[in-house]
CSV table of C-alpha atoms in Angstrom, one decimal:
chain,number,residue,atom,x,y,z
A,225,UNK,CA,103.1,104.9,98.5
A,226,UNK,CA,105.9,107.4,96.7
A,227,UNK,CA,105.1,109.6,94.1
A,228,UNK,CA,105.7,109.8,90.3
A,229,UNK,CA,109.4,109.7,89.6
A,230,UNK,CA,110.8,113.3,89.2
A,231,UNK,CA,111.2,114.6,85.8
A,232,UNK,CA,107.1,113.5,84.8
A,233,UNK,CA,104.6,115.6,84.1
A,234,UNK,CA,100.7,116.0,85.3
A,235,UNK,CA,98.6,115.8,81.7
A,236,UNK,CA,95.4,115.9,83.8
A,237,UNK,CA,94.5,117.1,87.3
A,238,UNK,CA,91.0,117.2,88.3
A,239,UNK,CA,90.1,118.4,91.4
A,240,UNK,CA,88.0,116.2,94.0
A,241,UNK,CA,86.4,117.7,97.1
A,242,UNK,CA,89.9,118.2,99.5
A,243,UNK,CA,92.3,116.3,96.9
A,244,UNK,CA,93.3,116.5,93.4
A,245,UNK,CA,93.8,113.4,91.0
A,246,UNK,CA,96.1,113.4,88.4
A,247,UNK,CA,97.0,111.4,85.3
A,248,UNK,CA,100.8,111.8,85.0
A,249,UNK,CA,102.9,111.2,81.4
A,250,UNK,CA,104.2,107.9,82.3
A,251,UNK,CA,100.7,106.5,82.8
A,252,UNK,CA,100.6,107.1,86.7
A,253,UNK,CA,97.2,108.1,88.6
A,254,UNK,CA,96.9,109.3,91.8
A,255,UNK,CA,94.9,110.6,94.3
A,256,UNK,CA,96.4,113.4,97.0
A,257,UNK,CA,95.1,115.5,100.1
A,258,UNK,CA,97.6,117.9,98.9
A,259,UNK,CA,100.1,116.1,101.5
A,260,UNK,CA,100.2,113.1,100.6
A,261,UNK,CA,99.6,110.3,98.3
A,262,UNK,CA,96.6,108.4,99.0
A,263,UNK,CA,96.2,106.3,96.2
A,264,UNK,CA,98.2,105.5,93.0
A,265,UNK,CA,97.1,103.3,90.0
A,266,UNK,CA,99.1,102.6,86.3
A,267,UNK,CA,97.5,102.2,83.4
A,268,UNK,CA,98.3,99.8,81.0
A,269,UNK,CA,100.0,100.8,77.7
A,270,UNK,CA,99.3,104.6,78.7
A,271,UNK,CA,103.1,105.7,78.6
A,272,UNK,CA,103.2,105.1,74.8
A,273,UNK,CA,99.6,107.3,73.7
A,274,UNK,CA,99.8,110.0,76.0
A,275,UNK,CA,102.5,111.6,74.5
A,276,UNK,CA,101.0,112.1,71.4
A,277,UNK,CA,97.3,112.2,72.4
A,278,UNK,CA,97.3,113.7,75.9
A,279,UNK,CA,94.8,113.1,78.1
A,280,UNK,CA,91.8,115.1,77.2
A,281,UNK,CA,88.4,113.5,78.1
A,282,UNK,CA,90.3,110.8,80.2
A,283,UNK,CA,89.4,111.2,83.5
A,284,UNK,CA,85.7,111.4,83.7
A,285,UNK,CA,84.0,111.8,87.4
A,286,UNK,CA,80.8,109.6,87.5
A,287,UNK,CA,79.8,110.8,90.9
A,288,UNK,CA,79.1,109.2,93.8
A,289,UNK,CA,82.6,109.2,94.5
A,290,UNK,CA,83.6,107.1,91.2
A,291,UNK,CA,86.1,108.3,88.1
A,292,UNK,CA,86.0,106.5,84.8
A,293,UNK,CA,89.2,106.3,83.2
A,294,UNK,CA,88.7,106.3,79.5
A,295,UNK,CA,92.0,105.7,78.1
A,296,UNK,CA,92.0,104.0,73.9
A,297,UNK,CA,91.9,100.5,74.5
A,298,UNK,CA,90.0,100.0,78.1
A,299,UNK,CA,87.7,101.6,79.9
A,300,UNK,CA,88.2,101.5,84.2
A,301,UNK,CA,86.6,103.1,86.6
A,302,UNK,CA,88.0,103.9,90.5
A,303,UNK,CA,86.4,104.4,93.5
A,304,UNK,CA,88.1,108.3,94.4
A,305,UNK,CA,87.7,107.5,98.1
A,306,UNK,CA,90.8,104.8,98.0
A,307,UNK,CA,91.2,103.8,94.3
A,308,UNK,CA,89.5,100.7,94.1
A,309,UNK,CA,88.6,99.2,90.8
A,310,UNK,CA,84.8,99.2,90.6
C-alpha cells in the first residue's frame, strides 16, 4: 500500500491509540503506525467537496475500534484495526 501522492494535503488527522488516521484533500484515508501505511480507503466524490467544505466533523470515532465517516452524501463506517467496512 503507497501513500497519498505528493503534493496532497492532510484536512483531518485524528489520532488513534499508536497511529494517526487521516482524511487527505483528494479524498484518501488512511490509517499509519507512524511507519507505515496500514490501511488506505477513497471516498467517493470527496475530491470535489473537500475543497470548499473541508473536513470538519468527518471523521467521527465510535469506539470500540470503529470510525464513522460522515462525508455529504454517505455515511461509512471502518473498522480502525484494518479498515474494514462495517
Amino acid at each position: 500500500m503507497g501513500a497519498p501522492a505528493a503534493g496532497h494535503r492532510p484536512v483531518v488527522v485524528l489520532p488513534a491509540r499508536a497511529e494517526a488516521i487521516t482524511l487527505w484533500d483528494d479524498g484518501l484515508l488512511t490509517a499509519t503506525d507512524g511507519r507505515t501505511v496500514r490501511w488506505h480507503r477513497a471516498l467517493p466524490d470527496a475530491a470535489e467537496w473537500l475543497p470548499a467544505h473541508g473536513g470538519a466533523g468527518v471523521l467521527r470515532p465510535l469506539g470500540h475500534g470503529i470510525l464513522a465517516v460522515v462525508p455529504p452524501r454517505r455515511v461509512a463506517a471502518y473498522r480502525t484495526a484494518d479498515g474494514d467496512l462495517r
